[in-house]
Coordinates of C-alpha atoms and ligand atoms in Angstrom, one line a residue:
X83 CA -182.9 16.2 109.5
X84 CA -180.5 19.3 109.8
X85 CA -178.4 18.8 112.8
X86 CA -175.3 21.6 114.0
X87 CA -172.6 19.8 115.9
X88 CA -170.3 21.9 117.9
X89 CA -166.9 21.5 119.9
X90 CA -165.7 24.1 122.1
X91 CA -163.8 25.1 125.0
X92 CA -160.7 22.9 125.4
X93 CA -158.7 23.1 122.1
X94 CA -159.7 23.5 118.7
X95 CA -163.4 24.6 118.6
X96 CA -165.1 23.3 115.6
X97 CA -168.7 23.1 113.8
X98 CA -170.1 20.9 111.8
X99 CA -173.5 20.3 109.7
X100 CA -175.1 16.8 108.9
X101 CA -178.3 17.0 106.8
X102 CA -180.3 13.6 106.4
X103 CA -177.3 11.9 107.6
X104 CA -174.9 12.8 105.4
X105 CA -172.0 15.8 106.3
X106 CA -172.5 18.7 104.3
X107 CA -169.8 21.0 105.8
X108 CA -167.2 21.1 108.9
X109 CA -164.9 23.4 110.0
X110 CA -162.4 24.5 112.7
X111 CA -162.8 27.9 114.1
X112 CA -158.9 29.1 114.0
X113 CA -159.1 28.6 110.1
X114 CA -161.6 31.1 109.6
X115 CA -160.6 33.7 112.6
X116 CA -156.8 32.9 112.1
X117 CA -155.6 32.1 115.9
X118 CA -154.0 29.0 116.1
X119 CA -155.8 26.4 118.3
X120 CA -159.0 28.8 118.6
X121 CA -160.7 26.8 121.6
X122 CA -163.5 29.8 122.1
X123 CA -167.2 29.2 120.9
X124 CA -167.0 28.9 117.4
X125 CA -169.5 31.7 116.4
X126 CA -167.2 31.6 113.0
X127 CA -167.8 28.2 112.1
X128 CA -171.4 28.0 112.9
X129 CA -172.1 30.9 110.7
X130 CA -170.1 29.6 108.0
X131 CA -171.5 26.3 108.1
X132 CA -174.9 27.3 108.7
X133 CA -174.9 29.8 105.5
X134 CA -173.1 27.4 103.2
X135 CA -175.6 24.0 104.1
X136 CA -178.2 27.2 103.6
X137 CA -180.0 26.4 107.0
X138 CA -181.1 29.4 109.1
X139 CA -180.9 28.6 112.9
X140 CA -184.7 27.5 113.4
X141 CA -184.7 25.2 110.3
X142 CA -182.3 23.0 112.4
X143 CA -183.7 20.3 114.2
X144 CA -180.9 20.1 116.9
X145 CA -178.0 21.5 118.0
X146 CA -175.5 19.0 119.5
X147 CA -173.2 19.9 121.9
X148 CA -169.8 17.5 122.1
X149 CA -169.5 17.3 125.9
X150 CA -171.8 17.4 128.9
X151 CA -170.3 20.5 130.6
X152 CA -171.9 19.8 134.0
X153 CA -170.0 16.2 134.4
X154 CA -166.8 18.5 133.4
X155 CA -167.4 20.6 135.8
X156 CA -168.0 17.8 138.4
X157 CA -164.3 16.7 137.5
X158 CA -162.8 19.9 137.9
X159 CA -164.3 20.5 141.3
X160 CA -164.1 17.5 142.6
X161 CA -160.3 17.1 141.4
X162 CA -159.6 21.0 142.7
X163 CA -161.2 20.0 146.3
X164 CA -159.1 16.7 146.4
X165 CA -155.8 18.8 145.7
X166 CA -156.9 21.4 148.3
X167 CA -154.8 23.2 149.8
X168 CA -152.6 22.8 147.6
X169 CA -155.1 23.7 144.9
X170 CA -155.9 27.1 147.1
X171 CA -154.1 29.4 144.5
X172 CA -155.6 27.7 141.4
X173 CA -159.4 27.2 143.0
X174 CA -161.0 30.8 142.4
X175 CA -159.1 30.9 138.8
X176 CA -160.6 27.2 138.0
X177 CA -164.0 27.9 139.3
X178 CA -164.7 31.3 137.6
X179 CA -163.3 29.4 134.0
X180 CA -165.9 26.7 134.6
X181 CA -168.9 28.4 136.2
X182 CA -168.5 31.1 133.4
X183 CA -170.3 30.4 130.2
X184 CA -168.5 26.6 129.6
X185 CA -171.3 25.4 132.0
X186 CA -174.2 26.9 130.6
X187 CA -173.6 25.5 127.2
X188 CA -177.3 24.8 126.8
X189 CA -178.3 28.9 127.5
X190 CA -175.3 30.1 125.5
X191 CA -176.2 28.1 122.5
X192 CA -179.8 28.7 122.7
X193 CA -179.0 32.4 123.2
X194 CA -176.6 32.8 120.5
X195 CA -178.7 30.7 118.1
X196 CA -182.2 31.6 118.9
X197 CA -182.8 28.0 118.8
X198 CA -185.0 26.8 121.7
X199 CA -183.2 25.1 124.8
X200 CA -184.8 21.8 124.4
X201 CA -183.2 21.5 120.6
X202 CA -179.7 21.6 122.5
X203 CA -178.6 18.1 122.9
X204 CA -175.6 16.8 124.7
X205 CA -173.1 13.7 124.0
X206 CA -170.3 12.6 126.2
X207 CA -167.4 13.6 125.1
X208 CA -165.9 10.1 124.5
X209 CA -168.8 9.0 122.5
X210 CA -168.5 11.7 120.3
X211 CA -164.6 10.9 119.7
X212 CA -166.1 7.0 119.2
X213 CA -168.8 8.3 116.8
X214 CA -166.2 10.5 114.6
X215 CA -164.3 7.6 113.8
X216 CA -166.7 4.9 113.8
X217 CA -169.3 7.0 112.1
X218 CA -166.9 8.0 109.0
X219 CA -165.0 4.8 108.9
X220 CA -166.2 2.2 105.8
X221 CA -166.8 -0.7 108.1
X222 CA -169.9 -1.8 109.3
X223 CA -168.8 -3.9 112.5
X224 CA -165.3 -2.6 114.7
X225 CA -163.6 -2.4 118.0
X226 CA -163.3 1.1 119.1
X227 CA -160.4 2.9 121.2
X228 CA -160.4 6.4 122.0
X229 CA -157.9 8.1 123.8
X230 CA -156.9 11.5 124.9
X231 CA -156.0 13.8 127.7
X232 CA -159.5 14.3 129.3
X233 CA -163.0 14.8 128.5
X234 CA -165.4 15.0 131.4
X235 CA -163.8 12.2 133.7
X236 CA -163.0 9.4 130.4
X237 CA -159.7 9.6 129.5
X238 CA -160.1 6.2 127.4
X239 CA -162.5 4.2 126.3
X240 CA -163.1 0.6 124.7
X241 CA -165.6 -0.7 122.7
X242 CA -167.6 -1.4 119.7
X243 CA -169.6 -0.4 117.3
X244 CA -171.8 -1.8 114.5
X245 CA -174.5 -1.0 111.8
X246 CA -176.9 -3.9 111.5
X247 CA -180.3 -3.9 109.6
X248 CA -179.7 -0.2 108.9
X249 CA -179.7 1.2 112.2
X250 CA -176.5 1.7 114.6
X251 CA -175.1 1.0 117.7
X252 CA -171.9 2.4 119.7
X253 CA -171.3 0.6 122.8
X254 CA -168.3 2.0 125.0
X255 CA -167.9 -0.8 127.4
X256 CA -165.3 0.3 129.9
X257 CA -163.5 3.4 130.7
X258 CA -160.2 4.8 132.6
X259 CA -160.8 7.7 134.3
X260 CA -159.0 11.0 134.8
X261 CA -156.4 11.5 136.2
X262 CA -154.9 8.4 134.7
X263 CA -154.6 9.1 131.1
X264 CA -152.3 8.1 128.2
X265 CA -152.7 11.7 126.7
X266 CA -152.1 13.5 130.2
X267 CA -148.9 11.0 130.4
X268 CA -147.5 12.2 126.6
X269 CA -148.2 16.2 127.1
X270 CA -146.4 15.6 130.2
X271 CA -143.1 14.5 128.7
X272 CA -144.2 17.2 125.9
X273 CA -144.2 20.0 128.8
X274 CA -141.2 18.6 130.5
X275 CA -139.3 18.4 126.8
X276 CA -140.0 22.6 126.3
X277 CA -143.1 22.1 123.6
X278 CA -146.1 23.4 123.7
X279 CA -149.0 21.0 125.0
X280 CA -151.5 20.2 122.7
X281 CA -149.2 21.5 119.9
X282 CA -145.6 20.1 120.5
X283 CA -146.5 16.3 120.6
X284 CA -145.5 15.8 117.1
X285 CA -142.3 17.2 118.0
X286 CA -141.6 14.6 120.6
X287 CA -142.8 12.0 117.9
X288 CA -140.2 13.5 115.7
X289 CA -137.7 13.7 118.4
X290 CA -137.8 10.4 119.8
X291 CA -136.5 8.8 116.2
X292 CA -133.3 10.7 117.3
X293 CA -133.0 8.6 120.7
X294 CA -132.7 5.3 122.2
X295 CA -135.3 4.0 124.2
X296 CA -132.9 3.6 126.9
X297 CA -135.5 5.1 130.0
X298 CA -138.2 2.8 129.6
X299 CA -137.8 1.7 132.9
X300 CA -138.1 5.2 134.1
X301 CA -141.3 6.3 132.4
X302 CA -142.5 2.5 133.5
X303 CA -142.2 3.7 137.1
X304 CA -144.9 6.6 136.0
X305 CA -147.4 4.2 134.6
X306 CA -148.5 0.3 135.7
X307 CA -151.0 -1.8 133.8
X308 CA -153.8 -3.1 136.1
X309 CA -155.1 -6.9 136.3
X310 CA -158.3 -5.8 134.4
X311 CA -156.0 -5.0 131.1
X312 CA -156.1 -1.0 132.1
X313 CA -153.5 1.3 133.7
X314 CA -152.7 3.8 136.6
X315 CA -150.6 6.3 136.6
X316 CA -148.2 6.9 140.1
X317 CA -149.9 10.4 140.7
X318 CA -146.3 11.4 142.7
X319 CA -144.8 12.3 139.4
X320 CA -147.5 14.4 138.3
X321 CA -149.0 17.6 139.1
X322 CA -152.1 18.4 136.2
X323 CA -154.4 16.9 138.7
X324 CA -153.8 19.6 141.5
X325 CA -152.5 22.8 139.4
X326 CA -152.7 24.2 136.5
X327 CA -148.8 25.4 136.7
X328 CA -147.0 23.0 136.1
X329 CA -148.4 19.3 134.6
X330 CA -144.7 17.2 136.2
X331 CA -143.4 17.3 139.8
X332 CA -140.5 17.6 141.8
X333 CA -140.2 13.9 142.0
X334 CA -140.4 13.4 137.8
X335 CA -137.4 15.9 137.7
X336 CA -135.7 13.7 140.6
X337 CA -135.9 10.7 138.1
X338 CA -135.3 12.3 134.5
X339 CA -133.3 15.4 135.6
X340 CA -133.7 18.8 135.0
X341 CA -136.6 20.0 132.4
X342 CA -135.6 21.5 129.4
X343 CA -135.4 25.2 128.7
X344 CA -138.1 25.7 125.9
X345 CA -135.9 28.7 124.7
X346 CA -132.8 26.8 124.0
X347 CA -131.9 24.7 120.8
X348 CA -132.0 21.4 121.1
X349 CA -128.3 20.2 120.4
X350 CA -128.3 16.7 119.9
X351 CA -124.8 16.7 120.2
X352 CA -124.9 17.9 123.7
X353 CA -125.4 15.0 126.6
X354 CA -128.7 17.3 128.2
X355 CA -130.1 16.9 123.9
X356 CA -129.2 13.3 123.7
X357 CA -130.9 13.1 127.2
X358 CA -134.3 14.5 125.8
X359 CA -133.9 12.7 122.6
X360 CA -133.4 9.7 124.9
X361 CA -136.7 10.5 126.6
X362 CA -138.8 11.0 124.4
X363 CA -138.2 7.7 122.7
X364 CA -138.8 6.5 126.0
X365 CA -142.0 8.0 126.4
X366 CA -142.8 6.8 122.8
X367 CA -142.1 3.3 123.5
X368 CA -144.1 3.1 126.3
X369 CA -147.3 4.8 124.7
X370 CA -146.7 2.2 122.0
X371 CA -146.2 -0.9 124.1
X372 CA -149.3 0.2 126.5
X373 CA -151.2 0.9 123.3
X374 CA -150.4 -2.3 121.7
X375 CA -151.4 -4.7 124.9
X376 CA -154.6 -2.7 125.4
X377 CA -155.8 -3.4 121.6
X378 CA -154.3 -7.0 121.3
X379 CA -156.6 -7.5 124.3
X380 CA -159.6 -5.9 122.7
X381 CA -158.8 -7.7 119.8
X382 CA -159.1 -11.0 121.5
X383 CA -162.3 -10.1 123.3
X384 CA -164.3 -8.7 120.1
X385 CA -162.8 -11.3 117.6
X386 CA -163.3 -8.2 115.1
X387 CA -160.8 -7.4 112.2
X388 CA -161.4 -3.8 112.1
X389 CA -160.2 -1.3 115.0
X390 CA -161.7 2.2 114.9
X391 CA -159.1 4.6 116.7
X392 CA -160.2 8.1 118.4
X393 CA -159.2 10.8 120.5
X394 CA -156.1 13.1 120.2
X395 CA -153.9 10.2 121.1
X396 CA -154.4 9.0 117.7
X397 CA -152.7 11.4 116.3
X398 CA -149.4 9.3 117.1
X399 CA -148.9 7.8 113.6
X400 CA -145.9 5.4 114.8
X401 CA -148.3 4.3 117.9
X402 CA -150.8 3.6 115.3
X403 CA -148.6 1.6 112.9
X404 CA -147.4 -0.1 116.0
X405 CA -151.4 -1.2 116.5
X406 CA -151.7 -2.4 113.1
X407 CA -148.7 -4.6 113.2
X408 CA -149.1 -6.0 116.4
X409 CA -152.7 -6.0 118.1
X410 CA -154.5 -8.3 115.4
X411 CA -156.4 -6.1 113.7
X412 CA -156.1 -6.2 110.2
X413 CA -157.6 -3.0 109.4
X414 CA -157.5 0.3 111.6
X415 CA -159.2 3.6 111.1
X416 CA -158.5 6.7 111.8
X417 CA -160.2 9.7 110.8
X418 CA -158.6 13.0 109.4
X419 CA -159.9 14.7 112.6
X420 CA -159.2 12.1 115.6
X421 CA -159.1 15.0 118.1
X422 CA -161.7 17.8 119.7
X423 CA -162.6 19.3 116.5
X424 CA -163.4 16.2 115.3
X425 CA -166.1 15.7 117.7
X426 CA -168.5 18.2 116.3
X427 CA -169.3 16.3 113.1
X428 CA -168.7 13.2 115.6
X429 CA -171.3 14.7 117.9
X430 CA -173.9 15.8 115.5
X431 CA -173.3 11.9 113.6
X432 CA -174.3 10.3 116.9
X433 CA -177.3 12.4 117.5
X434 CA -178.3 11.4 114.3
X435 CA -177.8 7.5 114.5
X436 CA -178.5 7.1 117.8
X437 CA -180.7 9.5 119.7
X438 CA -182.9 10.2 116.6
X439 CA -182.4 6.6 115.2
X440 CA -182.0 7.6 111.5
X441 CA -180.5 4.6 109.8
X442 CA -176.8 4.4 109.1
X443 CA -175.6 6.1 105.5
X444 CA -172.1 5.4 104.0
X445 CA -170.5 8.6 104.1
X446 CA -168.3 10.1 101.6
X447 CA -164.6 8.8 102.4
X448 CA -162.6 12.5 102.5
X449 CA -161.8 15.3 104.7
X450 CA -162.5 18.2 102.5
X451 CA -165.5 19.7 104.0
X452 CA -164.2 23.3 104.7
X453 CA -164.8 26.6 102.4
X454 CA -163.8 26.1 98.7
X455 CA -160.9 28.6 97.3
X456 CA -161.5 30.6 93.8
X457 CA -158.6 30.9 91.3
X458 CA -160.1 34.2 90.0
X459 CA -160.0 35.6 93.5
X460 CA -156.0 35.1 93.3
X461 CA -155.8 36.2 89.8
X462 CA -157.2 39.6 90.4
X463 CA -155.0 40.1 93.7
X464 CA -151.8 39.0 92.5
X465 CA -152.3 40.9 89.2
X466 CA -152.9 43.9 91.4
X467 CA -149.7 43.4 93.0
X468 CA -147.8 42.9 89.4
X469 CA -147.2 39.7 89.7
X470 CA -146.8 37.0 87.1
X471 CA -150.6 35.3 86.5
X472 CA -151.0 32.5 84.4
X473 CA -154.8 31.3 84.0
X474 CA -154.6 28.1 82.3
X475 CA -156.2 25.0 81.4
X476 CA -156.2 22.0 84.0
X477 CA -153.4 19.8 81.5
X478 CA -151.2 22.6 80.9
X479 CA -151.9 23.8 84.5
X480 CA -150.8 20.4 86.0
X481 CA -147.7 20.0 83.7
X482 CA -146.3 23.8 84.6
X483 CA -146.4 23.0 88.1
X484 CA -144.9 19.5 87.3
X485 CA -142.2 21.3 85.7
X486 CA -141.5 23.8 88.6
X487 CA -141.4 20.9 91.1
X488 CA -139.1 19.0 88.9
X489 CA -136.9 22.5 88.6
X490 CA -136.7 22.2 92.3
X491 CA -139.2 25.6 92.8
X492 CA -141.8 24.8 96.2
X493 CA -145.6 25.3 95.3
X494 CA -148.0 26.7 97.6
X495 CA -151.3 24.4 96.5
X496 CA -154.9 25.5 96.9
X497 CA -157.4 23.3 96.0
X498 CA -161.0 23.1 96.4
X499 CA -162.5 22.5 99.7
X500 CA -160.2 22.9 102.8
X501 CA -159.5 19.9 105.2
X502 CA -161.3 19.6 108.3
X503 CA -158.4 18.3 110.7
X504 CA -154.6 19.2 111.4
X505 CA -153.5 17.7 108.2
X506 CA -153.0 18.8 104.8
X507 CA -153.9 16.2 102.6
X508 CA -154.1 17.8 99.1
X509 CA -156.2 20.7 99.2
X510 CA -153.9 23.1 101.3
X511 CA -150.3 21.9 100.6
X512 CA -146.9 23.2 100.4
X513 CA -145.4 20.8 97.5
X514 CA -142.0 20.2 96.5
X515 CA -139.4 17.6 95.3
X516 CA -138.7 15.4 97.8
X517 CA -135.0 13.8 97.2
X518 CA -132.5 15.9 98.7
X519 CA -131.8 17.3 102.2
X520 CA -131.4 20.8 100.8
X521 CA -135.1 20.9 99.6
X522 CA -135.9 20.2 103.9
X523 CA -133.6 22.3 104.9
X524 CA -134.4 25.2 102.6
X525 CA -138.3 24.7 103.6
X526 CA -137.6 24.7 107.5
X527 CA -135.4 27.5 107.3
X528 CA -137.6 29.8 104.6
X529 CA -141.2 28.7 105.2
X530 CA -141.6 26.7 107.9
X531 CA -139.6 28.2 110.4
X532 CA -139.1 24.8 112.6
X533 CA -136.6 22.5 113.9
X534 CA -134.6 20.6 111.9
X535 CA -135.2 16.9 113.7
X536 CA -139.1 17.4 112.6
X537 CA -139.6 15.4 109.3
X538 CA -141.6 16.3 106.3
X539 CA -144.3 13.6 104.7
X540 CA -144.8 12.4 101.3
X541 CA -147.8 11.7 99.4
X542 CA -147.8 9.0 96.6
X543 CA -150.5 7.5 94.2
X544 CA -151.9 5.0 95.6
X545 CA -150.9 2.3 93.5
X546 CA -146.9 3.5 93.9
X547 CA -147.1 3.5 97.5
X548 CA -145.7 -0.1 98.0
X549 CA -142.8 0.4 95.3
X550 CA -141.3 3.3 97.9
X551 CA -142.6 2.0 101.3
X552 CA -142.7 -1.0 103.1
X553 CA -146.6 -1.0 103.8
X554 CA -147.9 -4.0 105.9
X555 CA -151.4 -5.3 105.5
X556 CA -153.5 -2.3 106.5
X557 CA -151.2 0.0 105.9
X558 CA -152.8 1.9 102.9
X559 CA -155.6 2.3 105.0
X560 CA -153.8 3.8 107.6
X561 CA -151.9 6.0 105.6
X562 CA -154.9 7.6 103.4
X563 CA -154.7 10.1 106.2
X564 CA -151.5 10.1 107.1
X565 CA -152.4 8.2 110.2
X566 CA -149.3 6.0 110.1
X567 CA -145.7 6.0 110.1
X568 CA -143.9 3.4 107.9
X569 CA -140.5 2.4 106.1
X570 CA -139.1 4.0 103.2
X571 CA -137.8 1.1 101.2
X572 CA -133.9 1.1 101.8
X573 CA -133.3 1.3 98.4
X574 CA -135.2 4.5 97.7
X575 CA -134.0 6.4 101.0
X576 CA -131.1 8.3 98.9
X577 CA -133.3 9.5 96.5
X578 CA -136.3 10.4 99.0
X579 CA -134.2 11.9 101.5
X580 CA -136.2 15.1 102.3
X581 CA -139.3 12.7 103.3
X582 CA -136.9 10.3 105.2
X583 CA -137.3 10.7 108.8
X584 CA -133.5 9.9 110.5
X585 CA -134.7 6.3 111.5
X586 CA -135.8 5.5 107.8
X587 CA -139.6 5.9 108.1
X588 CA -142.3 8.1 106.4
X589 CA -145.7 9.5 107.5
X590 CA -146.6 8.8 103.9
X591 CA -150.3 10.1 102.3
X592 CA -151.1 7.2 100.1
X593 CA -153.5 9.3 97.5
X594 CA -156.3 7.4 95.4
X595 CA -157.3 9.6 92.3
X596 CA -161.1 9.8 93.5
X597 CA -159.8 11.6 96.7
X598 CA -158.0 14.4 95.2
X599 CA -158.0 14.0 91.3
X600 CA -155.7 17.2 90.3
X601 CA -153.1 16.2 93.3
X602 CA -152.9 12.9 91.6
X603 CA -152.6 14.3 88.2
X604 CA -150.0 16.2 89.4
X605 CA -148.0 13.4 90.8
X606 CA -148.3 11.1 87.6
X607 CA -147.0 14.3 85.6
X608 CA -144.1 14.5 88.5
X609 CA -143.4 11.0 87.8
X610 CA -143.2 11.2 84.2
X611 CA -140.6 14.2 84.5
X612 CA -138.6 12.2 87.2
X613 CA -138.8 8.7 87.8
X614 CA -141.0 8.8 90.9
X615 CA -144.4 10.0 91.5
X616 CA -143.5 11.1 95.2
X617 CA -143.9 15.0 96.6
X618 CA -143.0 16.2 99.7
X619 CA -146.4 17.3 101.1
X620 CA -146.8 19.7 104.4
X621 CA -149.5 21.8 105.7
X622 CA -149.7 25.6 104.0
X623 CA -148.9 27.2 106.8
X624 CA -146.5 29.7 108.1
X625 CA -144.8 28.4 112.0
X626 CA -147.4 29.4 114.5
X627 CA -150.2 30.1 112.0
X628 CA -153.4 27.8 111.1
X629 CA -153.5 26.6 107.8
X630 CA -154.4 28.9 105.2
X631 CA -158.0 28.6 104.4
X632 CA -159.1 31.4 102.0
X633 CA -157.0 32.5 98.9
X634 CA -156.1 35.7 100.8
X635 CA -154.3 33.9 103.1
X636 CA -152.8 31.8 100.5
X637 CA -151.4 34.5 98.9
X638 CA -150.3 36.2 102.0
X639 CA -147.9 33.3 103.1
X640 CA -146.7 33.0 99.6
X641 CA -145.7 36.5 100.1
X642 CA -144.1 36.3 103.3
X643 CA -141.9 33.2 102.7
X644 CA -140.1 31.2 100.4
X645 CA -142.7 29.8 98.3
X646 CA -141.9 30.1 94.6
X647 CA -145.1 29.1 93.1
X648 CA -148.8 29.4 94.2
X649 CA -151.4 27.9 92.9
X650 CA -155.6 28.1 93.3
X651 CA -157.6 26.2 91.4
X652 CA -156.4 27.3 87.6
X653 CA -154.7 30.2 88.5
X654 CA -150.9 29.8 88.9
X655 CA -149.1 32.9 90.3
X656 CA -145.2 33.5 90.4
X657 CA -143.1 36.3 92.3
X658 CA -141.1 36.5 89.3
X659 CA -142.6 39.5 87.3
X660 CA -142.5 41.6 90.1
X661 CA -138.8 40.7 91.1
X662 CA -137.8 41.3 87.6
X663 CA -138.9 44.7 87.5
X664 CA -137.2 45.3 90.6
X665 CA -134.3 44.1 89.3
X666 CA -134.7 46.1 86.6
X667 CA -135.3 49.2 88.1
X668 CA -132.0 48.5 90.3
X669 CA -130.3 48.4 87.1
X670 CA -131.7 51.3 85.8
X671 CA -131.1 53.6 89.0
X672 CA -127.2 51.9 88.8
X673 CA -126.7 52.7 85.3
X674 CA -128.1 56.2 86.2
X675 CA -125.9 56.8 89.0
X676 CA -123.1 55.8 86.6
X677 CA -124.1 58.0 84.3
X678 CA -124.4 60.9 86.3
Ligands
FE2_73 FE1 -160.5 14.3 123.4

């Protein structure tokens, strides 16, 4: 059975193909169109997926869209009307937006792909999130919690999933509905702190470590736990449900003070800078408290050892680690793409297991579902431009790159298929020595062009992780896809400065050899040279750009940044030859002018 899953029109569109119950490929639209967070109907991703899977559209048994557009329209219409007359300015725009192509998805999909209307299926948004986490996790029976900004109406769902006798059940038992939303609560603080919503949430989490959670009483005025174990927001402090202009209200400003100017740098030595950091720490604390309480209840209710987390809120690694430590669950699973992009795969899997009742199959436990790179493409490009190119056997190449890293060079690393999801997990990474603050500052200054309070992440062989990081039971699983933040062991912090956050923690990836064997070998080779098999691993992109996909994008990023060495497959490129020629030419011209 051939299924195509699609997510679109909110943030980060994507497509995925599932054949006979197993994923074949999945990719986010932004990685192909090169427009960060591309939310348009993912024609490029669909095209690539079908071509990669060798399918014509008429070979598809169904196309599955990740949410129900009419229910979403119902929510937008209801909220806009409820907010009248405050919403009168935004009403025409909201209606035009939703009444456009977004509502008529069956017709759009049918006409774009040439598949008959009855073959277009819809899942609910949180069913897609639940499927994306439970059906990709190596567990047969788990509690499920999904939390995001909003789907149709639901913003948080809890339930359980089970594979029994080859068949799968996913029952979402309760939900919290818009406008009450943990994702919107966190995003409101993201906007208030001057960061871009849906992208700046990582920055709030990074900034939180610099502050004290001294404003939690104020944050708790915004969110109230209800006797049934849910929560409600005090809507007097918010405006996102009435207008698209601003998410927080005047009352919010009265409580927390003036918002941050997004264009002003954050100076933590000033009173305002400290207030913003405290604010970030306080919302992080309350988000974690709320999730811990809800998952604790879910654990008591289900008595299951495993929890699958989904939705954009599951990208919060600090909260995930607290859930693991405090909820009672022994293992917490977060997929590589817990956000809306992952719903493309979730929707296709949901249709396969639940709608078509196909038997459950264990999925490959990795994030590499996108286009692959070819090292010979890089060799051709770089030779044309006169750069130094080496094409080496794998053993020699790994040794050479380990030497580069040990000598302090920064390496752009492209290997095999692109990751699905927001994190570089070993196939599209910028790698560097993790030991000194200078490396971190150099990366921030010359490559990532970002604030100094954002930490870089380490990657470490699975077997060595516990030596360098304080890992509680279950932490290995959570760190498989960099989904949890854990303390760096105090005795190693001075030698892992570039990846140790201000509060002594790191969002590590513990790597099993089978998942990315070449990166694993590189860690071993680096360890033989330095005694510490840990590397700094950050996503291979410049600020504001999507993670690189093809060789050409990696090469362009290499040329435009301070990356010293670029690797794709078995090809290694350095700028040395070109730079040497430039220096020689310069010397010749100086000599000539001296002689003249
Ligand atoms: Fe979502």
